[in-house]
Short mmCIF file of C-alpha atoms and ligand atoms in Angstrom, two decimals:
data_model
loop_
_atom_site.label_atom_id
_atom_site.label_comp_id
_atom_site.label_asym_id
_atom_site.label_seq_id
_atom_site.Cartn_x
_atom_site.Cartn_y
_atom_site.Cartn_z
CA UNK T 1 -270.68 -202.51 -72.66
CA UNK T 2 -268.22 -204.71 -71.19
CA UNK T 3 -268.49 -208.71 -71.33
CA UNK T 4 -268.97 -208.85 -67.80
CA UNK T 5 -271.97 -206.24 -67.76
CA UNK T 6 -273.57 -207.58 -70.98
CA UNK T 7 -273.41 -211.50 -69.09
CA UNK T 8 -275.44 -209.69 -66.41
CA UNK T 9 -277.67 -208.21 -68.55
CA UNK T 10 -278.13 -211.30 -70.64
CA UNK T 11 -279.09 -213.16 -67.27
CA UNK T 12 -281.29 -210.75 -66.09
CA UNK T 13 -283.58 -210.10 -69.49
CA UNK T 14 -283.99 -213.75 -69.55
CA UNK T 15 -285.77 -213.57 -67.10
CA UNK T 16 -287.54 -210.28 -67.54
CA UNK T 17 -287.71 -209.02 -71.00
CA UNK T 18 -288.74 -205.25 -69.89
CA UNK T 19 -287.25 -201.79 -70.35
CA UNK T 20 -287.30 -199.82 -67.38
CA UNK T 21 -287.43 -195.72 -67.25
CA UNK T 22 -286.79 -195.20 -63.69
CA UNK T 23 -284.41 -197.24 -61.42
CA UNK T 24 -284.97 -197.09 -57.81
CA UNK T 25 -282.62 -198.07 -55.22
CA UNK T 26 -283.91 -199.01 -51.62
CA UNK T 27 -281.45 -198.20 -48.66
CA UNK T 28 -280.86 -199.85 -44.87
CA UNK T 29 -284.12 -200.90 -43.66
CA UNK T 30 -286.37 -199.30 -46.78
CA UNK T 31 -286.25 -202.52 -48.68
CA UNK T 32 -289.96 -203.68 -48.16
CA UNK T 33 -291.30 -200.72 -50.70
CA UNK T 34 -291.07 -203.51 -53.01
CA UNK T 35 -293.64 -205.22 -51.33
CA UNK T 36 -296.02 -202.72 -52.92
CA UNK T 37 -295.08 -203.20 -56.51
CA UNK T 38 -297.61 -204.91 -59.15
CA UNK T 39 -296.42 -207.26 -62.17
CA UNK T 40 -293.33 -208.19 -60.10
CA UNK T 41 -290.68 -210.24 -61.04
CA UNK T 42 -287.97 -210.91 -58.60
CA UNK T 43 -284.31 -212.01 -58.97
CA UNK T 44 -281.85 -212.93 -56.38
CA UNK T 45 -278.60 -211.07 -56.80
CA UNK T 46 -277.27 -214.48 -56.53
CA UNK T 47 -278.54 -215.50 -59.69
CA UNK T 48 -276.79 -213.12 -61.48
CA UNK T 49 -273.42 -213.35 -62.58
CA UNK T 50 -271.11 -210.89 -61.87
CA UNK T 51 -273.70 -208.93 -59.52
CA UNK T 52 -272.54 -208.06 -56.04
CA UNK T 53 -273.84 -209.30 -52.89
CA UNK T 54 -274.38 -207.30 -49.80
CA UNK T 55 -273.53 -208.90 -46.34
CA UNK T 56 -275.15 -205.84 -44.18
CA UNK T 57 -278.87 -207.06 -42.44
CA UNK T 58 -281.89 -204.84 -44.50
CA UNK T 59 -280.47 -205.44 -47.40
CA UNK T 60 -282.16 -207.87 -49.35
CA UNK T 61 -280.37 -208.57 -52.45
CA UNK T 62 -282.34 -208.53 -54.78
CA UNK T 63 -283.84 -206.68 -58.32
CA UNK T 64 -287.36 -206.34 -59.09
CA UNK T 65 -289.42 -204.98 -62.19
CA UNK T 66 -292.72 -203.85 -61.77
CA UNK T 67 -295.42 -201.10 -61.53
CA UNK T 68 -297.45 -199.21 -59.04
CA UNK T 69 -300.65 -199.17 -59.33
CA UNK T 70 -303.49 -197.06 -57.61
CA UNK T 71 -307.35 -197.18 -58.88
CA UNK T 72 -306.58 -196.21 -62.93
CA UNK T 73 -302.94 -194.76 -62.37
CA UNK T 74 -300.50 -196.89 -63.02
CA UNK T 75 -296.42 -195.78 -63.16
CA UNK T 76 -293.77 -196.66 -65.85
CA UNK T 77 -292.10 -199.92 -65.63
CA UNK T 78 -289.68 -199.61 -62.51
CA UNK T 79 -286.46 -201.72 -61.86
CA UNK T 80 -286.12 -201.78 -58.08
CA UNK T 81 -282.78 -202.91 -55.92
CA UNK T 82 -283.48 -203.93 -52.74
CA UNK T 83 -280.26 -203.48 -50.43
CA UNK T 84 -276.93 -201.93 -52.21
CA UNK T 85 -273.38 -203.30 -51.40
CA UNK T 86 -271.62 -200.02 -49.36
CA UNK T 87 -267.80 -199.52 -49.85
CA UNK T 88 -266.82 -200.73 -46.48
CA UNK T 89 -267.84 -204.33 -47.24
CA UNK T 90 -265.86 -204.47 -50.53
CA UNK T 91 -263.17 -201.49 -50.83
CA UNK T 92 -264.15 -202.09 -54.28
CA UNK T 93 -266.55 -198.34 -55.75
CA UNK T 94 -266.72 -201.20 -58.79
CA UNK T 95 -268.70 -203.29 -56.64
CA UNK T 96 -270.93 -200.31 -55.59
CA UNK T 97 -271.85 -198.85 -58.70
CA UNK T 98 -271.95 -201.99 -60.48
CA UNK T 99 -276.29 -201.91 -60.31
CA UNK T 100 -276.37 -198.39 -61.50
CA UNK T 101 -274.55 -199.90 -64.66
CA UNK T 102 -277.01 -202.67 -64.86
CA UNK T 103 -280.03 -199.99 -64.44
CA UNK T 104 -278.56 -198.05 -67.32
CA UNK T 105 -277.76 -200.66 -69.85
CA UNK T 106 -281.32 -201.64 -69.10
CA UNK T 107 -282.56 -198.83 -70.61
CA UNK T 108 -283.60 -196.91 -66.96
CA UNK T 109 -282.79 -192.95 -67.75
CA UNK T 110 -283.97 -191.87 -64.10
CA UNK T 111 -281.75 -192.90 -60.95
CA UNK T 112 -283.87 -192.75 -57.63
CA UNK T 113 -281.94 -193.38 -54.51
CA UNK T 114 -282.81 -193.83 -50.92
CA UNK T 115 -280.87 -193.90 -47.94
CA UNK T 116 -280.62 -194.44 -44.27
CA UNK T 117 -278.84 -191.45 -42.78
CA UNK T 118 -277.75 -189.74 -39.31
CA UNK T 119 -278.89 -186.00 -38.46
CA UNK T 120 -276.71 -183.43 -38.25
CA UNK T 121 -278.63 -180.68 -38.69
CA UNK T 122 -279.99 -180.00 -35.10
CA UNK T 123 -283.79 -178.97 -36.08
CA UNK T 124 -284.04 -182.57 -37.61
CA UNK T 125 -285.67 -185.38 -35.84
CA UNK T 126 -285.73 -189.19 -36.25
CA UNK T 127 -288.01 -190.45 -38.57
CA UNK T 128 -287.44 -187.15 -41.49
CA UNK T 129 -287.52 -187.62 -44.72
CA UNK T 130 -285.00 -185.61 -46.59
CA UNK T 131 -284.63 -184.69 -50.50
CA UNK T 132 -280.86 -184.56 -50.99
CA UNK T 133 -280.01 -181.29 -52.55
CA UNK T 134 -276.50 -181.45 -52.77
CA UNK T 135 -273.58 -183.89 -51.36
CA UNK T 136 -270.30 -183.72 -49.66
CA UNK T 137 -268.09 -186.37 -50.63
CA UNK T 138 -265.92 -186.42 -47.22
CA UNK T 139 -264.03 -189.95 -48.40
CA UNK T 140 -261.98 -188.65 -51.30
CA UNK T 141 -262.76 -191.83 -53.28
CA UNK T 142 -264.65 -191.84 -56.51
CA UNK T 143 -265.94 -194.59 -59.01
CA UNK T 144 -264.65 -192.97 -62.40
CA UNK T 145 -261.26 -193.27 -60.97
CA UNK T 146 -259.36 -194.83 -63.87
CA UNK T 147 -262.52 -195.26 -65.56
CA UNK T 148 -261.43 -195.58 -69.47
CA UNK T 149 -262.96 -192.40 -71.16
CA UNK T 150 -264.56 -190.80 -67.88
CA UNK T 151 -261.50 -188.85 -66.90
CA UNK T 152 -261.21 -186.57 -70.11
CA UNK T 153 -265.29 -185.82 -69.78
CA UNK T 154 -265.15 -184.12 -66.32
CA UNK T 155 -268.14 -184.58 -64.93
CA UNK T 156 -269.93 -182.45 -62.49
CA UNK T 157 -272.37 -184.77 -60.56
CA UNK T 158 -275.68 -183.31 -59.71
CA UNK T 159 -279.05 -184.24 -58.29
CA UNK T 160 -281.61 -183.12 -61.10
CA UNK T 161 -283.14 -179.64 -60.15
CA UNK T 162 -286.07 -180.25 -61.78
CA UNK T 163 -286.53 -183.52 -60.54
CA UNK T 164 -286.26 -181.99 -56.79
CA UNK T 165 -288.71 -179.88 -57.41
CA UNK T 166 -291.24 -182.29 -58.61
CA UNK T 167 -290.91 -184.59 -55.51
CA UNK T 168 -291.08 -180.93 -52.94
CA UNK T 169 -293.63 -179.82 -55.06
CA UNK T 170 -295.69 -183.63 -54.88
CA UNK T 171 -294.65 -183.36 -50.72
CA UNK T 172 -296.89 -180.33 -50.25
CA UNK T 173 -299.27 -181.11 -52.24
CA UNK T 174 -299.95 -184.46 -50.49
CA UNK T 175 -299.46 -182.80 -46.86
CA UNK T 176 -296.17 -184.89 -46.52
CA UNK T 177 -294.21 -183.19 -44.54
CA UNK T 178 -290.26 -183.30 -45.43
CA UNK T 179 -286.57 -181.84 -44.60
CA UNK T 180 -284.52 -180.22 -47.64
CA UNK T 181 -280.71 -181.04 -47.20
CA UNK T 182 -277.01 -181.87 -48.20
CA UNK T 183 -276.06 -185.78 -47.40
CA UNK T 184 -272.21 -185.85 -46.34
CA UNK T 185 -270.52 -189.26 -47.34
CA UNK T 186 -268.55 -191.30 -45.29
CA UNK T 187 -266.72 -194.51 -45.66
CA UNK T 188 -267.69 -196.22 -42.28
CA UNK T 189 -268.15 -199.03 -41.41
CA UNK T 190 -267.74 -196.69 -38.31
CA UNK T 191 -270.11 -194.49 -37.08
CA UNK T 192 -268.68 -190.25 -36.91
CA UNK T 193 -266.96 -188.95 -33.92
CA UNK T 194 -268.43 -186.11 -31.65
CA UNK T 195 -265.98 -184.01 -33.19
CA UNK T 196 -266.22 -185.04 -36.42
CA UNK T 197 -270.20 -184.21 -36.80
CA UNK T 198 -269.25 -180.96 -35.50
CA UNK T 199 -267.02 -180.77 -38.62
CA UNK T 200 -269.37 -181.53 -41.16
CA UNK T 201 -272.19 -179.36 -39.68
CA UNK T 202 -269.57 -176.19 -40.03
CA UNK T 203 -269.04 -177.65 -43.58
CA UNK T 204 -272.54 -177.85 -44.53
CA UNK T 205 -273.89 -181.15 -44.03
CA UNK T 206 -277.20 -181.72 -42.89
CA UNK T 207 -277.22 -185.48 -42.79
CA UNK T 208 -274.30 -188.31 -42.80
CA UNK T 209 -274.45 -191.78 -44.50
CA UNK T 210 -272.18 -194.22 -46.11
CA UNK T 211 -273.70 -194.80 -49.21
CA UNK T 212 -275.35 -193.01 -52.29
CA UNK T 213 -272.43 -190.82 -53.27
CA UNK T 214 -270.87 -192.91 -55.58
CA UNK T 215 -274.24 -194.41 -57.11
CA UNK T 216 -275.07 -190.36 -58.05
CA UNK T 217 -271.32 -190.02 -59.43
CA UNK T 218 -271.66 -192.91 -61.94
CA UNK T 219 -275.38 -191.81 -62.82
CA UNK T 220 -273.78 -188.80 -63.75
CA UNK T 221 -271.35 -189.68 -65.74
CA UNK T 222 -274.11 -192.53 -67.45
CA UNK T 223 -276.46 -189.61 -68.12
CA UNK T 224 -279.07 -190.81 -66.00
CA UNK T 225 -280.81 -187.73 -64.00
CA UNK T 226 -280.98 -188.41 -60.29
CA UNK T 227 -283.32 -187.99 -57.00
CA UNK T 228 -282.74 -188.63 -53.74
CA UNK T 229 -284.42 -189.05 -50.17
CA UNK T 230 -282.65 -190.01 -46.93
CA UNK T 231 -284.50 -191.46 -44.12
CA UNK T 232 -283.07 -189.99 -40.83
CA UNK T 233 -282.68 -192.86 -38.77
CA UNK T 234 -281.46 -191.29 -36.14
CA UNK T 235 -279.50 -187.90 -35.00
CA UNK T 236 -275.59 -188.36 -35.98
CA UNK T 237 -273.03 -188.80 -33.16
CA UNK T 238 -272.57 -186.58 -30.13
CA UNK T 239 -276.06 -184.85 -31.07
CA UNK T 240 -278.72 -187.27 -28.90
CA UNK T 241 -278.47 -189.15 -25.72
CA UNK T 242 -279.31 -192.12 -27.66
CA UNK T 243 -276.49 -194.59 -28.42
CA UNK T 244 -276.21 -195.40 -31.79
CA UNK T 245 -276.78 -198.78 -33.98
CA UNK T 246 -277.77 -200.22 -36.86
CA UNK T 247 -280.90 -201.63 -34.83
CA UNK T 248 -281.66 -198.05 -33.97
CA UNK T 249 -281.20 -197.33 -38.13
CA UNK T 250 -283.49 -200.09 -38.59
CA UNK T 251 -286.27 -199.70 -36.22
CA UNK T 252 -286.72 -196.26 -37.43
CA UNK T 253 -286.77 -197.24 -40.80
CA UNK T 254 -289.56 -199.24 -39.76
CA UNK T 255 -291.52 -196.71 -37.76
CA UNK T 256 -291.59 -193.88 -40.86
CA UNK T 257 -292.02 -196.96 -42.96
CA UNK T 258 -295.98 -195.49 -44.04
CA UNK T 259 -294.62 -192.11 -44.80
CA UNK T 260 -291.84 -193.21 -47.03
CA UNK T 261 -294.08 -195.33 -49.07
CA UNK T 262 -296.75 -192.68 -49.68
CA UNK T 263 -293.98 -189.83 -50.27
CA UNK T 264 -292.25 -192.69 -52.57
CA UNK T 265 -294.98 -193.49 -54.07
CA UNK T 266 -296.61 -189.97 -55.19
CA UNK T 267 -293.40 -189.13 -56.58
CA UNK T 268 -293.62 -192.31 -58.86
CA UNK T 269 -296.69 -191.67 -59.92
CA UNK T 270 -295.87 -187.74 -60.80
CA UNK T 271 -292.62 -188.80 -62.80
CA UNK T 272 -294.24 -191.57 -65.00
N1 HPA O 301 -273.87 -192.16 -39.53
C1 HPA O 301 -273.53 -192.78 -40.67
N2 HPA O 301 -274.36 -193.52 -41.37
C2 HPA O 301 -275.62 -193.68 -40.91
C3 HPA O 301 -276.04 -193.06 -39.73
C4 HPA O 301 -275.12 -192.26 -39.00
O1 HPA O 301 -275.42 -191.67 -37.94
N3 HPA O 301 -277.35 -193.42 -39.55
C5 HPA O 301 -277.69 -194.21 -40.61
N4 HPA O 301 -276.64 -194.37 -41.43
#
């Protein structure tokens, strides 16, 4: 571990002596999950050194450990990351990663990741929820890059197969309905082109985002098996009437907001 990760580890078991087993990270507008946690303990990102801060509204900032609990079930202890720092607001993958280091030094072996993401398959609507089955990495940047040791391992980063099929199989049973699909990464802080959707949906790409890439890539190479759901916030560029924003991203976020947690929520439960 390096100096700088141990100091934020150091800070951050101060204040919550706990071992996590699953790390979950809550994207644009899917912070408020945490609200439903038990046994919380919050920290700022502020108050720990070296952690990045995100500047992008819905994204809290902070880490919190704790458990969900339903009548007698009761999950593993969860470390939770509300808001994540993208790449456009830093140029620095570092930066981005830098909780998914913190996750795994503090003992969490399971990376869950959430996202806010743009349609580009046609037959999706806002307000799906997605399991990410695969990604396209359309930025040609990537966090091991230089990475002391990483290079010579080659890593082939993966969402966990049998991870996916838990969370389909805890969908159907729970009557929750959801969208299968690859997430396509994109840099931003722009939103696609016309043109450029069209691209990506002859390359494969059933929904675009500008996170979560990255985060999967160092979980990889850390070992850590990974899951992931994208919220479709909207359709992608050139593929509704609707002009796009991040109020739009938001909003929806908010109106599938019951759905998420339940779907979220299940899946926790079947995993601890
Ligand atoms: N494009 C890129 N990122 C996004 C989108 C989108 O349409 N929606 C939410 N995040």
């Amino acid at each position: 571990m390096t100096i700088t990760l141990s100091e934020s580890i150091d800070a951050i078991r101060s204040r919550a002596p706990l071992v996590p087993t699953i790390a979950l990270v809550l994207g644009s507008g899917l912070g408020d999950f945490g609200d439903h946690l038990s046994n919380t303990i919050s920290i700022g990102a502020g108050e720990i050194p070296h952690y990045p801060m995100s500047s992008v509204s819905g994204h809290a900032g902070r880490i919190l450990f704790g458990t969900l609990e339903d009548g007698g079930r009761k999950t593993t202890q969860l470390v939770v990351f509300q808001g994540r720092v993208h790449y456009y607001e830093c140029s620095d993958l570092g930066k981005v990663v830098y909780p998914i280091r913190v996750a795994r030094a503090l003992g969490a072996t399971t990376l869950f990741v959430t996202n806010a993401a743009g349609g580009v398959n046609r037959l999706f609507t806002p307000g799906d929820l997605m399991f990410i089955r695969d990604y396209i990495n359309m930025t040609g940047e990537n966090p091991l890059i230089g990475l002391k040791g990483a290079v010579g391992q080659r890593i082939r980063p993966a969402f966990d197969p049998e991870l996916l099929a838990i969370a389909r199989r805890t969908a159907l049973n729970h009557a929750i309905p959801t969208q299968d699909g690859v997430y396509c990464w994109t840099k931003g802080p722009t939103y696609e082109t016309a043109a450029e959707i069209r691209m990506m949906a002859g390359a494969g790409a059933d929904a675009v985002g500008m996170s979560t890439v990255p985060e999967v890539i160092a979980a990889s190479q850390l070992g850590m098996r990974t899951l992931g759901i994208s919220c479709i916030t909207n359709m992608a560029t050139g593929l509704s009437k609707e002009k796009l924003s991040h109020a739009e991203v938001t909003e929806t976020a908010n109106t599938v907001k019951a759905n998420f947690t339940r779907l979220l929520t299940e899946i926790l439960f079947a995993l601890s």
